Amino acid sequence: MNVCVTGSGYVGLITGAGLATLGHQVICVDISKEKVGQINAGEPPIFEHGLADLMKTVVPKSLTATTDLTDAVKRSRIIFITVGTPSSRHGEIKLDQIEKISHSIGEALHDKKDYCLIVVKSTVIPGTTEKVVETVERVSGKEFGKDFGVAMNPEFLREGSALTDFFSPDRIIIGSPDKKSRETLKELYSSFSCPVLESSFREAEMIKYASNAMLATKISFINEIGNICKNLGIDTNKVAEGIGLDKRIGPHFLRAGIGFGGSCFPKDVSALAHQAATAGITPRVLRAVLDVNREQPNRLLAILDSHTPKGKKIAILGLAFKKDTDDVRESPSLSIIKELQMENSSLILYDPMGMKEVMKLFPHLTFASSAQEAVNKADIVLILTEWDEFKTVNFGDKLVIDGKNLLYERPPTNYEGVCW
Ligand code: UGA
């Protein structure tokens, strides 16, 4: 099928490259000429494991990029909306990019002769896809269900394993009141063997938020249990293993530590809590999830304080919000660095991929060129991202405080975990 993907950020690129690999003809659209140039040269503008190799096989045969939205829409049967939905300072979702792209797609549809399906893949609060339908109808003068279709189809990609998640999804959610829209999207995904759940727009939108909120809840839950266990001298990891053996609970997302970060969980849980409050519902669990998460880096700082390290040099191993990504957005490591800076601590930082971004944020800080160098030059080590390469570092008898459960199984001589 001819597909266009509007917004070539993380989700757009993975979706585009994935669909191109499955044999579809894909055009990525973006306002950034630089990004478009990179994609057409077969170079991913973001880092994601396996994406560079995959792009070599599909560009330009089945994947190209353009800044010309109208032309791309005219040539496509399916148009994905994958623009960003950031949050405001108060946690509320910002939908400007969705509104703008819906308007542009409406204009492009005005002269389009054949039927096409618009698929909202960006994470949007319930009620947003209906507004996309209204905007496109108003601007194009065409009718939803007759001249064009709309479906809401959330993504469940994890950074670092996004391509694996794309090709082997647990489920596909297709939300639309319109049968033809649902059938057209099912045809696009016909090679997938996972369960396909059909729903309304709002159900699909909420499934995305509730999924991320559930995963974030599991993390804050195990972190709270971890804080209690640590206080009582109980091994949190053994407890997580024990409860995870219950099929109703499952073993995943029970890794205690310094809390969740990234561009999704903090933003999505806040946006859902904000929408609940706007609707007059007090989101008690969601607020508690965010509260526990906000406090969790302080647990590590309290352990650090208990070792009275004033004046000692601290190695920060890990800046990215998790391993296998250069993404430092909402990384707990950054809140720890900010706190330590306020105390005028002497720091040396290292991350295999996240340093470039952090150098822009904290240009005056000292960075090492390897984990071992950072450790050699410090008195105390904080592990704040679970990079595999940190497992092979020689820590000698320096104090290592692990915020990510990385060295739990083979701890160095002088070791303490944040919840274990
Ligand atoms: C998350 C979801 O897992 C994806 O399904 C979803 O599509 C994505 O958000 C999104 O909404 O786009 P991602 O943020 O890439 O994916 O990363 P995760 O692997 O879920 O980790 C999120 C954070 O939780 C990380 O900081 C990680 O270290 C932390 N975490 C995860 C824990 O602290 N403990 C755990 O047991 C698991």
CSV table of C-alpha atoms and ligand atoms in Angstrom, one decimal:
chain,number,residue,atom,x,y,z
A,1,MET,CA,0.0,0.0,0.0
A,2,ASN,CA,1.1,3.6,-0.5
A,3,VAL,CA,1.6,5.1,3.0
A,4,CYS,CA,2.7,8.5,4.2
A,5,VAL,CA,3.9,9.3,7.7
A,6,THR,CA,3.6,12.9,8.8
A,7,GLY,CA,6.1,13.8,11.5
A,8,SER,CA,9.5,12.0,11.2
A,9,GLY,CA,10.4,11.8,14.9
A,10,TYR,CA,10.9,8.6,16.8
A,11,VAL,CA,7.5,7.0,16.2
A,12,GLY,CA,7.2,8.2,12.6
A,13,LEU,CA,10.6,6.9,11.6
A,14,ILE,CA,10.2,3.5,13.2
A,15,THR,CA,6.7,3.1,11.7
A,16,GLY,CA,7.9,4.3,8.3
A,17,ALA,CA,10.9,2.0,8.2
A,18,GLY,CA,9.0,-0.9,9.6
A,19,LEU,CA,6.2,-0.6,7.1
A,20,ALA,CA,8.7,-0.2,4.2
A,21,THR,CA,10.4,-3.4,5.3
A,22,LEU,CA,7.0,-5.2,5.1
A,23,GLY,CA,6.8,-4.2,1.5
A,24,HIS,CA,4.7,-1.0,1.6
A,25,GLN,CA,5.7,2.1,-0.3
A,26,VAL,CA,6.4,4.8,2.4
A,27,ILE,CA,6.9,8.6,2.2
A,28,CYS,CA,8.1,10.3,5.5
A,29,VAL,CA,7.0,13.9,5.7
A,30,ASP,CA,8.8,16.5,7.9
A,31,ILE,CA,9.1,20.3,8.0
A,32,SER,CA,12.9,19.9,8.7
A,33,LYS,CA,14.9,19.9,5.5
A,34,GLU,CA,17.8,18.6,7.4
A,35,LYS,CA,15.9,15.5,8.6
A,36,VAL,CA,14.5,14.9,5.2
A,37,GLY,CA,18.0,15.0,3.7
A,38,GLN,CA,19.3,12.6,6.3
A,39,ILE,CA,16.5,10.1,5.7
A,40,ASN,CA,16.9,10.3,1.9
A,41,ALA,CA,20.6,9.6,2.4
A,42,GLY,CA,19.7,6.5,4.4
A,43,GLU,CA,20.9,8.0,7.7
A,44,PRO,CA,18.5,7.9,10.7
A,45,PRO,CA,18.2,11.3,12.3
A,46,ILE,CA,17.8,9.5,15.7
A,47,PHE,CA,19.7,6.7,17.3
A,48,GLU,CA,17.7,3.4,17.6
A,49,HIS,CA,19.2,0.0,17.7
A,50,GLY,CA,19.1,-1.6,14.2
A,51,LEU,CA,17.5,1.4,12.4
A,52,ALA,CA,20.7,2.4,10.5
A,53,ASP,CA,21.0,-1.1,9.0
A,54,LEU,CA,17.3,-1.3,8.2
A,55,MET,CA,17.3,2.0,6.5
A,56,LYS,CA,20.1,0.9,4.2
A,57,THR,CA,17.9,-1.8,2.9
A,58,VAL,CA,14.7,0.3,2.3
A,59,VAL,CA,16.0,3.7,1.2
A,60,PRO,CA,15.3,4.8,-1.5
A,61,LYS,CA,13.5,1.7,-2.9
A,62,SER,CA,10.5,1.7,-0.5
A,63,LEU,CA,11.2,4.6,1.9
A,64,THR,CA,11.8,8.3,0.9
A,65,ALA,CA,11.2,11.6,2.6
A,66,THR,CA,9.9,15.0,1.6
A,67,THR,CA,8.8,18.3,3.0
A,68,ASP,CA,5.9,18.4,0.5
A,69,LEU,CA,2.9,17.2,2.6
A,70,THR,CA,0.3,17.9,-0.1
A,71,ASP,CA,2.1,15.8,-2.7
A,72,ALA,CA,2.7,12.9,-0.2
A,73,VAL,CA,-0.9,12.9,0.9
A,74,LYS,CA,-2.1,12.9,-2.8
A,75,ARG,CA,0.0,9.8,-3.5
A,76,SER,CA,-1.0,7.9,-0.3
A,77,ARG,CA,-3.9,5.6,0.7
A,78,ILE,CA,-2.9,5.7,4.3
A,79,ILE,CA,-1.7,8.8,6.1
A,80,PHE,CA,-0.2,8.4,9.6
A,81,ILE,CA,-0.1,11.3,12.0
A,82,THR,CA,3.0,10.9,14.2
A,83,VAL,CA,3.8,14.4,15.3
A,84,GLY,CA,4.8,15.2,18.9
A,85,THR,CA,2.4,15.8,21.8
A,86,PRO,CA,4.6,17.4,24.5
A,87,SER,CA,3.2,18.5,27.8
A,88,SER,CA,3.0,22.0,29.3
A,89,ARG,CA,4.7,23.0,32.6
A,90,HIS,CA,1.5,22.0,34.4
A,91,GLY,CA,1.5,18.5,32.9
A,92,GLU,CA,-1.3,19.2,30.4
A,93,ILE,CA,-0.8,17.8,26.9
A,94,LYS,CA,-0.1,20.3,24.1
A,95,LEU,CA,-2.0,19.5,20.9
A,96,ASP,CA,-0.8,22.4,18.6
A,97,GLN,CA,1.1,20.1,16.3
A,98,ILE,CA,-1.9,17.7,15.9
A,99,GLU,CA,-4.2,20.7,15.1
A,100,LYS,CA,-1.7,22.1,12.5
A,101,ILE,CA,-1.1,18.8,10.8
A,102,SER,CA,-4.9,18.0,10.7
A,103,HIS,CA,-5.4,21.3,9.0
A,104,SER,CA,-2.7,20.7,6.5
A,105,ILE,CA,-4.0,17.2,5.7
A,106,GLY,CA,-7.5,18.7,5.3
A,107,GLU,CA,-6.2,21.2,2.7
A,108,ALA,CA,-4.3,18.4,0.9
A,109,LEU,CA,-7.5,16.3,0.8
A,110,HIS,CA,-9.5,19.1,-0.8
A,111,ASP,CA,-8.3,18.1,-4.3
A,112,LYS,CA,-7.6,14.5,-3.7
A,113,LYS,CA,-9.9,12.3,-5.8
A,114,ASP,CA,-9.5,8.9,-4.2
A,115,TYR,CA,-10.4,7.6,-0.7
A,116,CYS,CA,-7.7,7.6,2.0
A,117,LEU,CA,-7.4,6.7,5.6
A,118,ILE,CA,-6.0,9.0,8.3
A,119,VAL,CA,-4.4,7.2,11.2
A,120,VAL,CA,-3.7,9.0,14.5
A,121,LYS,CA,-0.6,7.3,16.0
A,122,SER,CA,0.6,10.2,18.2
A,123,THR,CA,-0.3,9.7,21.9
A,124,VAL,CA,-3.4,12.0,22.4
A,125,ILE,CA,-5.9,12.4,25.2
A,126,PRO,CA,-9.4,10.9,24.7
A,127,GLY,CA,-11.5,13.1,22.5
A,128,THR,CA,-8.6,14.3,20.3
A,129,THR,CA,-9.2,12.1,17.3
A,130,GLU,CA,-12.8,13.3,17.1
A,131,LYS,CA,-11.4,16.8,16.7
A,132,VAL,CA,-9.1,15.6,14.0
A,133,VAL,CA,-12.2,14.4,12.1
A,134,GLU,CA,-13.9,17.7,12.6
A,135,THR,CA,-10.9,19.7,11.4
A,136,VAL,CA,-10.3,17.6,8.3
A,137,GLU,CA,-14.0,17.7,7.3
A,138,ARG,CA,-14.2,21.4,7.8
A,139,VAL,CA,-11.0,22.2,5.9
A,140,SER,CA,-11.4,19.7,3.1
A,141,GLY,CA,-15.2,20.0,2.6
A,142,LYS,CA,-15.2,16.2,2.5
A,143,GLU,CA,-17.2,13.6,4.6
A,144,PHE,CA,-15.7,11.2,7.2
A,145,GLY,CA,-16.7,7.6,6.4
A,146,LYS,CA,-17.5,8.4,2.8
A,147,ASP,CA,-14.6,10.3,1.2
A,148,PHE,CA,-12.0,9.6,3.9
A,149,GLY,CA,-11.6,7.4,6.9
A,150,VAL,CA,-10.0,8.0,10.3
A,151,ALA,CA,-8.6,5.5,12.9
A,152,MET,CA,-6.8,5.8,16.2
A,153,ASN,CA,-3.9,3.3,16.4
A,154,PRO,CA,-1.6,3.8,19.4
A,155,GLU,CA,2.0,2.8,19.4
A,156,PHE,CA,3.7,0.6,22.1
A,157,LEU,CA,7.3,1.0,21.0
A,158,ARG,CA,10.1,1.1,23.6
A,159,GLU,CA,13.2,3.1,22.9
A,160,GLY,CA,16.1,0.7,22.4
A,161,SER,CA,13.9,-2.2,21.2
A,162,ALA,CA,11.5,-0.2,19.0
A,163,LEU,CA,12.1,-2.3,15.9
A,164,THR,CA,11.6,-5.6,17.7
A,165,ASP,CA,8.4,-4.1,19.2
A,166,PHE,CA,7.2,-3.0,15.8
A,167,PHE,CA,7.7,-6.4,14.2
A,168,SER,CA,6.5,-8.5,17.1
A,169,PRO,CA,3.7,-6.5,18.9
A,170,ASP,CA,1.7,-7.9,21.7
A,171,ARG,CA,-1.4,-6.4,20.2
A,172,ILE,CA,-2.7,-4.0,17.6
A,173,ILE,CA,-5.4,-1.5,18.6
A,174,ILE,CA,-7.6,-0.2,15.9
A,175,GLY,CA,-10.1,2.5,17.1
A,176,SER,CA,-12.7,3.8,14.8
A,177,PRO,CA,-16.5,3.9,14.6
A,178,ASP,CA,-16.2,3.5,10.8
A,179,LYS,CA,-16.0,-0.1,9.5
A,180,LYS,CA,-14.2,0.8,6.2
A,181,SER,CA,-11.5,2.7,8.3
A,182,ARG,CA,-11.0,-0.4,10.5
A,183,GLU,CA,-10.9,-2.8,7.5
A,184,THR,CA,-8.4,-0.6,5.6
A,185,LEU,CA,-6.0,-0.5,8.6
A,186,LYS,CA,-6.5,-4.3,9.2
A,187,GLU,CA,-5.4,-4.8,5.6
A,188,LEU,CA,-2.2,-2.8,6.2
A,189,TYR,CA,-1.4,-5.0,9.2
A,190,SER,CA,-2.5,-8.3,7.7
A,191,SER,CA,1.0,-9.9,8.0
A,192,PHE,CA,0.9,-9.6,11.8
A,193,SER,CA,-0.3,-12.6,13.8
A,194,CYS,CA,-0.9,-10.8,17.2
A,195,PRO,CA,-4.4,-10.1,18.6
A,196,VAL,CA,-6.1,-7.1,16.9
A,197,LEU,CA,-8.6,-5.3,19.1
A,198,GLU,CA,-11.2,-3.0,17.5
A,199,SER,CA,-12.6,-0.2,19.6
A,200,SER,CA,-13.9,3.4,19.5
A,201,PHE,CA,-11.6,6.4,19.1
A,202,ARG,CA,-11.7,7.2,22.8
A,203,GLU,CA,-11.2,3.6,23.9
A,204,ALA,CA,-8.0,3.4,21.7
A,205,GLU,CA,-6.7,6.7,23.0
A,206,MET,CA,-7.3,5.6,26.6
A,207,ILE,CA,-5.8,2.2,26.1
A,208,LYS,CA,-2.5,3.9,25.3
A,209,TYR,CA,-2.6,6.1,28.4
A,210,ALA,CA,-3.8,3.3,30.7
A,211,SER,CA,-1.1,1.0,29.4
A,212,ASN,CA,1.7,3.5,30.2
A,213,ALA,CA,0.0,4.4,33.5
A,214,MET,CA,-0.2,0.7,34.5
A,215,LEU,CA,3.5,0.1,33.7
A,216,ALA,CA,4.5,3.3,35.6
A,217,THR,CA,2.3,2.2,38.5
A,218,LYS,CA,4.1,-1.2,38.7
A,219,ILE,CA,7.5,0.7,38.9
A,220,SER,CA,6.4,3.1,41.6
A,221,PHE,CA,4.8,0.2,43.5
A,222,ILE,CA,7.9,-1.9,43.5
A,223,ASN,CA,9.9,1.2,44.4
A,224,GLU,CA,7.7,1.9,47.4
A,225,ILE,CA,7.9,-1.8,48.5
A,226,GLY,CA,11.7,-1.5,47.9
A,227,ASN,CA,11.9,1.5,50.2
A,228,ILE,CA,10.1,-0.4,52.9
A,229,CYS,CA,12.2,-3.5,52.3
A,230,LYS,CA,15.5,-1.6,52.5
A,231,ASN,CA,14.4,-0.1,55.8
A,232,LEU,CA,13.5,-3.5,57.2
A,233,GLY,CA,16.7,-5.2,55.9
A,234,ILE,CA,14.7,-7.3,53.3
A,235,ASP,CA,16.0,-8.0,49.8
A,236,THR,CA,13.7,-6.3,47.4
A,237,ASN,CA,14.9,-8.3,44.4
A,238,LYS,CA,13.9,-11.6,46.1
A,239,VAL,CA,10.5,-10.1,46.9
A,240,ALA,CA,10.0,-8.9,43.3
A,241,GLU,CA,11.0,-12.3,42.1
A,242,GLY,CA,8.5,-13.9,44.5
A,243,ILE,CA,5.6,-11.7,43.6
A,244,GLY,CA,6.4,-11.9,39.9
A,245,LEU,CA,5.9,-15.6,39.9
A,246,ASP,CA,2.2,-15.0,40.4
A,247,LYS,CA,0.8,-15.1,36.9
A,248,ARG,CA,-1.7,-12.4,37.7
A,249,ILE,CA,1.2,-10.1,38.5
A,250,GLY,CA,4.0,-11.2,36.2
A,251,PRO,CA,7.7,-10.6,36.4
A,252,HIS,CA,8.0,-7.5,34.2
A,253,PHE,CA,8.4,-3.8,35.3
A,254,LEU,CA,9.2,-4.8,38.9
A,255,ARG,CA,12.9,-3.6,38.8
A,256,ALA,CA,13.2,-1.3,41.7
A,257,GLY,CA,15.6,1.7,41.5
A,258,ILE,CA,15.7,5.5,41.1
A,259,GLY,CA,12.4,5.6,39.2
A,260,PHE,CA,11.2,5.9,35.6
A,261,GLY,CA,12.2,8.6,33.1
A,262,GLY,CA,12.0,9.1,29.4
A,263,SER,CA,9.7,11.0,27.1
A,264,CYS,CA,6.7,8.9,27.8
A,265,PHE,CA,5.8,7.7,31.3
A,266,PRO,CA,6.3,11.0,33.1
A,267,LYS,CA,4.5,13.0,30.4
A,268,ASP,CA,1.7,10.5,29.9
A,269,VAL,CA,0.9,9.9,33.5
A,270,SER,CA,0.8,13.7,34.1
A,271,ALA,CA,-1.4,14.3,31.1
A,272,LEU,CA,-3.9,11.6,32.2
A,273,ALA,CA,-3.9,13.0,35.8
A,274,HIS,CA,-4.5,16.5,34.4
A,275,GLN,CA,-7.4,15.3,32.2
A,276,ALA,CA,-8.9,13.4,35.1
A,277,ALA,CA,-8.7,16.6,37.3
A,278,THR,CA,-10.2,18.7,34.6
A,279,ALA,CA,-13.1,16.2,34.4
A,280,GLY,CA,-13.6,16.6,38.2
A,281,ILE,CA,-12.0,13.3,39.2
A,282,THR,CA,-9.2,13.2,41.7
A,283,PRO,CA,-6.5,10.9,40.2
A,284,ARG,CA,-5.2,9.5,43.6
A,285,VAL,CA,-3.3,6.5,42.2
A,286,LEU,CA,-1.7,8.5,39.3
A,287,ARG,CA,-0.6,11.3,41.6
A,288,ALA,CA,0.9,8.8,44.0
A,289,VAL,CA,2.7,7.1,41.1
A,290,LEU,CA,4.2,10.5,40.2
A,291,ASP,CA,5.0,11.4,43.8
A,292,VAL,CA,6.9,8.2,44.5
A,293,ASN,CA,8.8,8.6,41.3
A,294,ARG,CA,9.7,12.2,42.0
A,295,GLU,CA,11.1,11.2,45.5
A,296,GLN,CA,13.0,8.1,44.4
A,297,PRO,CA,16.2,9.9,43.3
A,298,ASN,CA,16.3,11.4,46.8
A,299,ARG,CA,16.6,7.9,48.3
A,300,LEU,CA,19.9,7.5,46.5
A,301,LEU,CA,21.0,10.9,47.7
A,302,ALA,CA,20.1,10.0,51.3
A,303,ILE,CA,22.3,6.9,51.0
A,304,LEU,CA,25.1,9.0,49.6
A,305,ASP,CA,24.7,11.5,52.5
A,306,SER,CA,24.8,8.7,55.1
A,307,HIS,CA,28.3,7.9,53.9
A,308,THR,CA,29.3,11.5,54.6
A,309,PRO,CA,31.0,12.1,51.3
A,310,LYS,CA,31.4,15.9,51.5
A,311,GLY,CA,34.5,16.9,49.6
A,312,LYS,CA,34.8,13.6,47.9
A,313,LYS,CA,34.8,13.2,44.2
A,314,ILE,CA,31.7,11.4,42.8
A,315,ALA,CA,31.7,9.4,39.5
A,316,ILE,CA,28.3,9.5,37.8
A,317,LEU,CA,28.0,6.4,35.6
A,318,GLY,CA,24.9,6.8,33.3
A,319,LEU,CA,23.0,9.8,32.0
A,320,ALA,CA,20.5,8.3,29.6
A,321,PHE,CA,17.1,7.4,31.1
A,322,LYS,CA,17.8,3.8,30.3
A,323,LYS,CA,20.4,1.7,28.4
A,324,ASP,CA,20.7,1.5,24.6
A,325,THR,CA,19.5,5.1,24.0
A,326,ASP,CA,21.1,8.5,23.9
A,327,ASP,CA,17.9,10.0,25.3
A,328,VAL,CA,18.3,11.9,28.5
A,329,ARG,CA,14.8,13.4,28.7
A,330,GLU,CA,13.4,13.2,32.3
A,331,SER,CA,16.3,11.0,33.2
A,332,PRO,CA,16.5,10.5,37.0
A,333,SER,CA,20.3,10.9,36.6
A,334,LEU,CA,19.8,14.5,35.7
A,335,SER,CA,17.8,15.3,38.8
A,336,ILE,CA,20.5,13.7,40.9
A,337,ILE,CA,23.2,15.7,39.1
A,338,LYS,CA,21.2,19.0,39.7
A,339,GLU,CA,20.9,18.2,43.4
A,340,LEU,CA,24.6,17.4,43.8
A,341,GLN,CA,25.5,20.6,41.9
A,342,MET,CA,23.6,22.6,44.4
A,343,GLU,CA,25.7,21.1,47.1
A,344,ASN,CA,28.8,22.0,45.1
A,345,SER,CA,29.9,18.4,44.9
A,346,SER,CA,32.8,17.5,42.7
A,347,LEU,CA,31.5,15.3,39.9
A,348,ILE,CA,32.9,13.4,36.9
A,349,LEU,CA,30.3,12.1,34.4
A,350,TYR,CA,30.2,9.3,31.9
A,351,ASP,CA,27.7,7.7,29.6
A,352,PRO,CA,28.4,5.7,26.4
A,353,MET,CA,25.8,7.6,24.4
A,354,GLY,CA,24.1,10.4,26.4
A,355,MET,CA,27.1,12.7,27.0
A,356,LYS,CA,26.6,15.0,23.9
A,357,GLU,CA,23.2,16.2,25.1
A,358,VAL,CA,24.3,16.6,28.8
A,359,MET,CA,27.4,18.6,27.7
A,360,LYS,CA,25.0,21.1,26.2
A,361,LEU,CA,23.0,21.3,29.5
A,362,PHE,CA,26.0,21.3,31.9
A,363,PRO,CA,28.9,22.6,29.8
A,364,HIS,CA,31.0,23.4,32.9
A,365,LEU,CA,30.9,19.8,34.3
A,366,THR,CA,33.7,17.3,33.9
A,367,PHE,CA,33.2,14.4,31.6
A,368,ALA,CA,35.3,11.2,31.3
A,369,SER,CA,36.0,9.3,28.1
A,370,SER,CA,35.3,5.9,29.7
A,371,ALA,CA,33.5,4.4,32.7
A,372,GLN,CA,36.8,3.2,34.1
A,373,GLU,CA,38.4,6.6,33.8
A,374,ALA,CA,35.5,8.2,35.7
A,375,VAL,CA,35.8,5.5,38.4
A,376,ASN,CA,39.6,5.9,38.6
A,377,LYS,CA,39.3,9.6,39.2
A,378,ALA,CA,36.6,9.4,41.8
A,379,ASP,CA,36.2,8.3,45.5
A,380,ILE,CA,32.5,7.2,45.2
A,381,VAL,CA,30.5,5.8,42.2
A,382,LEU,CA,26.8,6.2,41.5
A,383,ILE,CA,25.3,3.9,38.9
A,384,LEU,CA,22.4,5.7,37.3
A,385,THR,CA,21.8,3.9,34.0
A,386,GLU,CA,21.9,0.1,33.5
A,387,TRP,CA,24.5,0.0,30.7
A,388,ASP,CA,26.0,-3.5,30.3
A,389,GLU,CA,29.5,-2.1,30.0
A,390,PHE,CA,29.4,-0.8,33.6
A,391,LYS,CA,29.4,-4.5,34.7
A,392,THR,CA,33.0,-5.0,33.6
A,393,VAL,CA,34.4,-1.9,35.3
A,394,ASN,CA,37.0,-2.5,38.1
A,395,PHE,CA,35.7,-0.6,41.1
A,396,GLY,CA,38.4,-1.8,43.5
A,397,ASP,CA,37.2,-1.1,47.0
A,398,LYS,CA,35.5,2.2,46.1
A,399,LEU,CA,31.9,2.7,47.4
A,400,VAL,CA,29.4,1.9,44.6
A,401,ILE,CA,25.8,3.0,45.1
A,402,ASP,CA,23.6,1.3,42.5
A,403,GLY,CA,20.4,3.0,41.5
A,404,LYS,CA,19.6,0.6,38.7
A,405,ASN,CA,20.0,-2.9,40.1
A,406,LEU,CA,22.9,-3.5,37.7
A,407,LEU,CA,25.5,-5.1,40.0
A,408,TYR,CA,23.1,-6.8,42.4
A,409,GLU,CA,24.1,-10.3,41.3
A,410,ARG,CA,27.9,-9.8,41.3
A,411,PRO,CA,28.4,-6.8,43.6
A,412,PRO,CA,31.7,-5.1,44.0
A,413,THR,CA,33.4,-5.2,47.5
A,414,ASN,CA,31.9,-2.0,48.8
A,415,TYR,CA,28.4,-1.9,47.5
A,416,GLU,CA,25.0,-0.6,48.4
A,417,GLY,CA,21.7,-0.6,46.3
A,418,VAL,CA,19.0,2.1,46.5
A,419,CYS,CA,16.3,-0.5,47.5
A,420,TRP,CA,18.3,-3.6,48.3
B,1,UGA,C1,7.5,3.2,27.3
B,1,UGA,C2,6.6,1.9,27.2
B,1,UGA,O1,7.3,0.8,27.7
B,1,UGA,C3,6.3,1.6,25.7
B,1,UGA,O2,5.4,0.5,25.6
B,1,UGA,C4,5.6,2.9,25.1
B,1,UGA,O3,5.3,2.7,23.8
B,1,UGA,C5,6.5,4.1,25.3
B,1,UGA,O4,6.8,4.3,26.7
B,1,UGA,C6,5.8,5.3,24.7
B,1,UGA,O5,4.7,5.7,25.3
B,1,UGA,O6,6.2,5.8,23.6
B,1,UGA,P1,10.1,3.7,27.0
B,1,UGA,O7,9.8,5.0,27.7
B,1,UGA,O8,10.9,3.7,25.8
B,1,UGA,O9,8.7,2.9,26.7
B,1,UGA,O10,10.9,2.8,28.1
B,1,UGA,P2,10.6,1.6,29.1
B,1,UGA,O11,11.5,0.5,28.8
B,1,UGA,O12,9.2,1.4,29.3
B,1,UGA,O13,11.3,2.3,30.5
B,1,UGA,C7,10.7,3.5,31.0
B,1,UGA,C8,11.4,3.9,32.3
B,1,UGA,O14,11.1,3.0,33.3
B,1,UGA,C9,13.0,3.8,32.2
B,1,UGA,O15,13.5,4.9,32.9
B,1,UGA,C10,13.3,2.5,32.9
B,1,UGA,O16,14.6,2.5,33.5
B,1,UGA,C11,12.2,2.5,34.0
B,1,UGA,N1,11.9,1.1,34.5
B,1,UGA,C12,11.4,0.2,33.7
B,1,UGA,C13,12.2,0.8,35.8
B,1,UGA,O17,12.6,1.7,36.6
B,1,UGA,N2,11.9,-0.4,36.3
B,1,UGA,C14,11.4,-1.4,35.5
B,1,UGA,O18,11.1,-2.5,36.0
B,1,UGA,C15,11.2,-1.1,34.1
